[in-house]
GROMACS .gro file of C-alpha atoms in nm:
model
  299
    1MET     CA    1  -1.629   5.945   2.857
    2SER     CA    2  -1.867   5.700   2.661
    3THR     CA    3  -1.699   5.442   2.406
    4SER     CA    4  -1.985   5.538   2.146
    5THR     CA    5  -1.892   5.896   2.150
    6LEU     CA    6  -1.607   5.777   1.971
    7ARG     CA    7  -1.691   5.569   1.712
    8PRO     CA    8  -1.691   5.732   1.310
    9ALA     CA    9  -2.067   5.833   1.222
   10PRO     CA   10  -2.144   5.622   0.929
   11LEU     CA   11  -2.144   5.849   0.626
   12PRO     CA   12  -2.410   5.950   0.448
   13ARG     CA   13  -2.494   5.829   0.142
   14LEU     CA   14  -2.486   6.092  -0.173
   15ALA     CA   15  -2.816   6.163  -0.290
   16GLY     CA   16  -2.931   6.000  -0.642
   17ALA     CA   17  -2.608   5.752  -0.567
   18PRO     CA   18  -2.707   5.405  -0.649
   19ALA     CA   19  -2.683   5.130  -0.394
   20ARG     CA   20  -2.362   4.862  -0.357
   21ARG     CA   21  -2.515   4.465  -0.475
   22PRO     CA   22  -2.379   4.221  -0.510
   23GLN     CA   23  -2.130   4.084  -0.784
   24PRO     CA   24  -2.210   3.823  -0.980
   25ARG     CA   25  -1.998   3.522  -1.047
   26ARG     CA   26  -1.845   3.593  -1.351
   27PRO     CA   27  -1.898   3.325  -1.662
   28LEU     CA   28  -1.659   3.037  -1.689
   29SER     CA   29  -1.405   3.180  -1.937
   30VAL     CA   30  -1.375   3.062  -2.310
   31ALA     CA   31  -1.059   2.889  -2.208
   32GLY     CA   32  -1.195   2.710  -1.919
   33ARG     CA   33  -1.459   2.557  -2.160
   34ILE     CA   34  -1.230   2.399  -2.426
   35LEU     CA   35  -1.045   2.236  -2.133
   36GLY     CA   36  -1.357   2.084  -2.030
   37TYR     CA   37  -1.406   1.975  -2.389
   38LEU     CA   38  -1.086   1.831  -2.413
   39VAL     CA   39  -1.096   1.647  -2.127
   40LEU     CA   40  -1.401   1.533  -2.190
   41VAL     CA   41  -1.301   1.439  -2.566
   42VAL     CA   42  -0.968   1.264  -2.409
   43ALA     CA   43  -1.197   1.075  -2.193
   44SER     CA   44  -1.398   0.966  -2.459
   45ALA     CA   45  -1.132   0.857  -2.642
   46ALA     CA   46  -0.967   0.620  -2.395
   47VAL     CA   47  -1.346   0.419  -2.346
   48LEU     CA   48  -1.563   0.446  -2.623
   49PRO     CA   49  -1.261   0.195  -2.825
   50PRO     CA   50  -1.326  -0.133  -2.650
   51PHE     CA   51  -1.652  -0.074  -2.676
   52TYR     CA   52  -1.659  -0.005  -3.023
   53TRP     CA   53  -1.441  -0.264  -3.099
   54MET     CA   54  -1.656  -0.555  -2.922
   55VAL     CA   55  -1.887  -0.398  -3.186
   56MET     CA   56  -1.666  -0.393  -3.502
   57SER     CA   57  -1.549  -0.747  -3.400
   58SER     CA   58  -1.979  -0.892  -3.358
   59LEU     CA   59  -1.928  -0.810  -3.736
   60LYS     CA   60  -1.712  -1.065  -3.809
   61THR     CA   61  -1.535  -1.389  -3.901
   62ASN     CA   62  -1.433  -1.591  -3.576
   63ASN     CA   63  -1.074  -1.582  -3.801
   64THR     CA   64  -1.085  -1.165  -3.769
   65VAL     CA   65  -1.169  -1.067  -3.451
   66PHE     CA   66  -0.824  -1.098  -3.340
   67THR     CA   67  -0.654  -0.988  -3.615
   68VAL     CA   68  -0.310  -0.822  -3.627
   69PRO     CA   69  -0.300  -0.532  -3.700
   70ILE     CA   70  -0.650  -0.522  -3.576
   71GLN     CA   71  -0.890  -0.476  -3.827
   72TRP     CA   72  -1.152  -0.195  -3.709
   73VAL     CA   73  -1.415  -0.209  -3.979
   74PRO     CA   74  -1.450  -0.493  -4.112
   75GLU     CA   75  -1.430  -0.574  -4.523
   76VAL     CA   76  -1.752  -0.792  -4.468
   77ALA     CA   77  -2.041  -0.734  -4.236
   78GLN     CA   78  -2.110  -1.056  -4.056
   79TRP     CA   79  -2.498  -0.928  -3.994
   80HIS     CA   80  -2.595  -1.308  -3.986
   81ASN     CA   81  -2.420  -1.315  -3.642
   82TYR     CA   82  -2.682  -1.137  -3.451
   83VAL     CA   83  -2.908  -1.501  -3.606
   84ASP     CA   84  -2.705  -1.747  -3.570
   85ILE     CA   85  -2.630  -1.662  -3.147
   86PHE     CA   86  -2.997  -1.752  -3.182
   87THR     CA   87  -3.066  -2.070  -3.325
   88ARG     CA   88  -2.748  -2.214  -3.209
   89SER     CA   89  -2.785  -2.209  -2.808
   90ASP     CA   90  -3.099  -2.047  -2.556
   91MET     CA   91  -3.024  -1.691  -2.606
   92THR     CA   92  -3.395  -1.625  -2.545
   93THR     CA   93  -3.417  -1.819  -2.242
   94TRP     CA   94  -3.112  -1.664  -2.155
   95LEU     CA   95  -3.208  -1.278  -2.137
   96LYS     CA   96  -3.546  -1.426  -2.007
   97ASN     CA   97  -3.367  -1.571  -1.713
   98THR     CA   98  -3.144  -1.179  -1.676
   99LEU     CA   99  -3.419  -1.009  -1.732
  100ILE     CA  100  -3.667  -1.163  -1.434
  101LEU     CA  101  -3.374  -1.173  -1.177
  102SER     CA  102  -3.311  -0.832  -1.270
  103VAL     CA  103  -3.620  -0.651  -1.244
  104VAL     CA  104  -3.737  -0.835  -0.995
  105VAL     CA  105  -3.423  -0.823  -0.713
  106THR     CA  106  -3.416  -0.477  -0.806
  107PHE     CA  107  -3.731  -0.394  -0.733
  108LEU     CA  108  -3.722  -0.592  -0.401
  109GLN     CA  109  -3.385  -0.336  -0.273
  110VAL     CA  110  -3.525  -0.093  -0.384
  111LEU     CA  111  -3.827  -0.172  -0.168
  112THR     CA  112  -3.622  -0.328   0.152
  113GLY     CA  113  -3.384   0.001   0.065
  114SER     CA  114  -3.605   0.257   0.100
  115PHE     CA  115  -3.834   0.165   0.371
  116ALA     CA  116  -3.519   0.061   0.583
  117ALA     CA  117  -3.381   0.373   0.547
  118TYR     CA  118  -3.662   0.584   0.608
  119GLY     CA  119  -3.604   0.375   0.968
  120PHE     CA  120  -3.302   0.481   1.052
  121ALA     CA  121  -3.290   0.872   0.955
  122LYS     CA  122  -3.634   0.950   1.062
  123THR     CA  123  -3.765   0.773   1.348
  124ARG     CA  124  -3.595   0.762   1.716
  125PHE     CA  125  -3.560   0.386   1.947
  126PRO     CA  126  -3.291   0.288   2.203
  127GLY     CA  127  -2.973   0.157   1.970
  128ARG     CA  128  -3.071   0.274   1.621
  129ASP     CA  129  -2.698   0.435   1.561
  130ALA     CA  130  -2.490   0.116   1.709
  131LEU     CA  131  -2.758  -0.117   1.427
  132PHE     CA  132  -2.747   0.090   1.163
  133LEU     CA  133  -2.348   0.052   1.172
  134THR     CA  134  -2.403  -0.271   1.228
  135TYR     CA  135  -2.555  -0.330   0.893
  136ILE     CA  136  -2.345  -0.123   0.727
  137GLY     CA  137  -1.998  -0.277   0.873
  138THR     CA  138  -2.137  -0.588   0.683
  139ILE     CA  139  -2.061  -0.417   0.322
  140ALA     CA  140  -1.685  -0.474   0.414
  141VAL     CA  141  -1.799  -0.909   0.458
  142PRO     CA  142  -1.749  -1.016   0.110
  143TRP     CA  143  -1.957  -1.268  -0.033
  144GLN     CA  144  -1.721  -1.546  -0.076
  145ALA     CA  145  -1.615  -1.569   0.299
  146TYR     CA  146  -1.998  -1.695   0.428
  147MET     CA  147  -2.049  -1.854   0.044
  148ILE     CA  148  -2.021  -2.244   0.155
  149PRO     CA  149  -2.263  -2.164   0.492
  150GLN     CA  150  -2.491  -1.973   0.269
  151PHE     CA  151  -2.517  -2.260   0.028
  152ILE     CA  152  -2.578  -2.535   0.244
  153LEU     CA  153  -2.820  -2.314   0.405
  154PHE     CA  154  -3.015  -2.265   0.106
  155SER     CA  155  -2.978  -2.615  -0.057
  156LYS     CA  156  -3.183  -2.784   0.309
  157LEU     CA  157  -3.434  -2.524   0.211
  158ASN     CA  158  -3.490  -2.644  -0.136
  159LEU     CA  159  -3.379  -2.305  -0.291
  160ALA     CA  160  -3.065  -2.394  -0.468
  161ASN     CA  161  -3.093  -2.498  -0.821
  162SER     CA  162  -3.346  -2.206  -0.853
  163LEU     CA  163  -3.460  -1.857  -0.943
  164TRP     CA  164  -3.567  -1.802  -0.600
  165SER     CA  165  -3.192  -1.885  -0.467
  166ILE     CA  166  -3.073  -1.532  -0.635
  167ILE     CA  167  -3.439  -1.358  -0.556
  168ALA     CA  168  -3.370  -1.449  -0.165
  169LEU     CA  169  -2.967  -1.364  -0.179
  170GLN     CA  170  -2.990  -1.023  -0.297
  171ALA     CA  171  -3.328  -0.880  -0.218
  172PHE     CA  172  -3.188  -0.693   0.048
  173GLY     CA  173  -2.847  -0.468   0.073
  174ALA     CA  174  -2.735  -0.274   0.255
  175PHE     CA  175  -2.545   0.016   0.035
  176GLY     CA  176  -2.898   0.049  -0.073
  177VAL     CA  177  -2.997   0.170   0.313
  178PHE     CA  178  -2.653   0.374   0.328
  179LEU     CA  179  -2.817   0.560  -0.068
  180MET     CA  180  -3.104   0.630   0.094
  181LYS     CA  181  -3.087   0.721   0.444
  182GLN     CA  182  -2.789   0.990   0.334
  183PHE     CA  183  -3.046   1.143   0.114
  184TYR     CA  184  -3.394   1.116   0.335
  185GLU     CA  185  -3.150   1.317   0.572
  186THR     CA  186  -3.179   1.620   0.336
  187VAL     CA  187  -3.518   1.653   0.379
  188PRO     CA  188  -3.641   1.866   0.633
  189GLU     CA  189  -3.728   1.702   0.944
  190GLU     CA  190  -4.059   1.963   0.983
  191LEU     CA  191  -4.234   1.771   0.731
  192SER     CA  192  -4.260   1.483   0.896
  193GLU     CA  193  -4.310   1.693   1.191
  194ALA     CA  194  -4.640   1.826   1.005
  195ALA     CA  195  -4.767   1.509   0.818
  196ARG     CA  196  -4.776   1.302   1.237
  197LEU     CA  197  -4.968   1.650   1.374
  198ASP     CA  198  -5.218   1.584   1.053
  199GLY     CA  199  -5.301   1.271   1.175
  200LEU     CA  200  -5.044   1.028   0.849
  201SER     CA  201  -4.886   0.668   1.024
  202GLU     CA  202  -4.498   0.674   1.010
  203TYR     CA  203  -4.619   0.454   0.623
  204GLY     CA  204  -4.771   0.682   0.539
  205ILE     CA  205  -4.498   0.932   0.582
  206TRP     CA  206  -4.281   0.736   0.396
  207ARG     CA  207  -4.505   0.654   0.101
  208ARG     CA  208  -4.680   0.967   0.066
  209ILE     CA  209  -4.438   1.256   0.103
  210MET     CA  210  -4.054   1.063   0.127
  211LEU     CA  211  -4.083   0.857  -0.160
  212PRO     CA  212  -4.148   1.185  -0.442
  213LEU     CA  213  -3.905   1.368  -0.298
  214SER     CA  214  -3.615   1.067  -0.338
  215ARG     CA  215  -3.697   0.983  -0.700
  216PRO     CA  216  -3.331   1.102  -0.791
  217ALA     CA  217  -3.205   0.842  -0.561
  218LEU     CA  218  -3.430   0.572  -0.584
  219ALA     CA  219  -3.324   0.609  -0.982
  220SER     CA  220  -2.973   0.568  -0.894
  221LEU     CA  221  -3.019   0.264  -0.662
  222THR     CA  222  -3.249   0.162  -0.917
  223LEU     CA  223  -2.954   0.172  -1.226
  224LEU     CA  224  -2.682   0.006  -0.973
  225THR     CA  225  -2.883  -0.229  -0.854
  226PHE     CA  226  -2.974  -0.351  -1.255
  227VAL     CA  227  -2.672  -0.375  -1.344
  228ASN     CA  228  -2.517  -0.508  -1.089
  229THR     CA  229  -2.785  -0.757  -1.098
  230TRP     CA  230  -2.717  -0.820  -1.498
  231ASN     CA  231  -2.387  -0.841  -1.428
  232ASP     CA  232  -2.374  -1.094  -1.177
  233TYR     CA  233  -2.193  -1.459  -1.335
  234LEU     CA  234  -2.058  -1.572  -0.929
  235GLY     CA  235  -2.396  -1.580  -0.781
  236PRO     CA  236  -2.537  -1.755  -1.090
  237LEU     CA  237  -2.260  -2.004  -1.163
  238VAL     CA  238  -2.324  -2.121  -0.796
  239TYR     CA  239  -2.675  -2.154  -0.761
  240LEU     CA  240  -2.818  -2.253  -1.072
  241ARG     CA  241  -2.710  -2.568  -1.238
  242ASP     CA  242  -2.998  -2.664  -1.464
  243ARG     CA  243  -2.972  -2.522  -1.841
  244ASP     CA  244  -3.305  -2.366  -1.830
  245LEU     CA  245  -3.221  -2.139  -1.552
  246TRP     CA  246  -2.872  -2.006  -1.673
  247THR     CA  247  -2.839  -1.612  -1.706
  248ILE     CA  248  -2.686  -1.475  -1.971
  249GLN     CA  249  -2.355  -1.433  -1.863
  250LEU     CA  250  -2.326  -1.816  -1.807
  251GLY     CA  251  -2.431  -1.869  -2.185
  252LEU     CA  252  -2.219  -1.669  -2.334
  253ARG     CA  253  -1.927  -1.928  -2.196
  254THR     CA  254  -2.062  -2.215  -2.355
  255PHE     CA  255  -1.921  -2.066  -2.703
  256ILE     CA  256  -1.571  -2.098  -2.481
  257SER     CA  257  -1.480  -2.479  -2.520
  258GLN     CA  258  -1.158  -2.711  -2.521
  259TYR     CA  259  -0.992  -2.693  -2.801
  260ASN     CA  260  -1.252  -2.385  -2.983
  261ALA     CA  261  -1.345  -2.060  -2.924
  262GLU     CA  262  -1.648  -1.914  -3.061
  263TYR     CA  263  -1.490  -1.554  -3.101
  264ALA     CA  264  -1.735  -1.398  -3.281
  265LEU     CA  265  -2.053  -1.574  -3.113
  266ILE     CA  266  -1.910  -1.398  -2.780
  267MET     CA  267  -1.880  -1.044  -2.870
  268THR     CA  268  -2.221  -1.060  -3.036
  269GLY     CA  269  -2.374  -1.211  -2.731
  270SER     CA  270  -2.159  -0.935  -2.510
  271VAL     CA  271  -2.355  -0.656  -2.734
  272LEU     CA  272  -2.695  -0.755  -2.648
  273SER     CA  273  -2.575  -0.791  -2.284
  274VAL     CA  274  -2.388  -0.454  -2.274
  275LEU     CA  275  -2.751  -0.340  -2.484
  276PRO     CA  276  -3.018  -0.296  -2.232
  277ILE     CA  277  -2.763  -0.152  -1.953
  278ALA     CA  278  -2.680   0.080  -2.209
  279VAL     CA  279  -3.041   0.167  -2.268
  280ILE     CA  280  -3.147   0.201  -1.886
  281PHE     CA  281  -2.836   0.440  -1.860
  282LEU     CA  282  -2.930   0.673  -2.127
  283LEU     CA  283  -3.266   0.692  -2.016
  284GLY     CA  284  -3.261   0.758  -1.641
  285GLN     CA  285  -2.892   0.926  -1.649
  286ARG     CA  286  -2.973   1.291  -1.549
  287TYR     CA  287  -3.164   1.165  -1.229
  288PHE     CA  288  -2.817   0.897  -1.147
  289VAL     CA  289  -2.635   1.183  -1.141
  290GLU     CA  290  -2.886   1.390  -0.923
  291GLY     CA  291  -2.918   1.099  -0.707
  292ILE     CA  292  -2.518   1.014  -0.661
  293ALA     CA  293  -2.451   1.440  -0.595
  294THR     CA  294  -2.720   1.472  -0.321
  295SER     CA  295  -2.748   1.171  -0.153
  296GLY     CA  296  -2.445   1.330   0.058
  297MET     CA  297  -2.584   1.680   0.112
  298LYS     CA  298  -2.658   1.767   0.384
  299GLY     CA  299  -2.893   2.030   0.571
   0.00000   0.00000   0.00000
């Protein structure tokens, strides 16, 4: 006897009975939403007070910045601090140098990182994986380990004590290659193959297909690189000796002398230093979150 005759026949569906439909996911409960908002409020309460205190301290006199107990609101706002910091220092030059370095370095890192990532993600050549692992492994090597020989090399090339030294140091970044490669691997290979059949070069595929599809990852890399370059202190400290080449991070140090510190002006300069970063992040936070969330996904 065949085993197929022993299987029970499926029960016939009653006429007019509705077909089964997949059950939709239940929306998040009200209690879960309230708990999530409470967590965000607590996190904000832990992060925002230092920033608020810095802003308020920029509107105080020098003697009232570190009063005990903390004075959260100044009695008389010293708005002239934002004028004094430009008249008593080279703040305009510092901001200009920092902006030039941040924009140029960010552009070069995004350009070189995305192009190199395309080579590692979408092209085939001998030793590709080993070369990529070696290149990414340089992230684990601290800059202090090779800072001195690098400075000697740049001095012999006559690049020290110039903005070109910082640009050359940070024009290439292994982290940007890793981030963009992870995103490129989420793009279906069929798109590249179809473009090659249409006669498009590898450069054309990268420029006309990969770059438009990778806007979230590009935005994430742009924001991270810009913030890192803007806040860099050690690199300019080592290479930029002339006062007219200083960045804002080096310039704020001039308000601290041996016997006294202009705390109010330091806080004013800190606000001016943080403000561009905050504006850029607010404008690009949607792409930043999307790029970070999708860079590690494959398929």
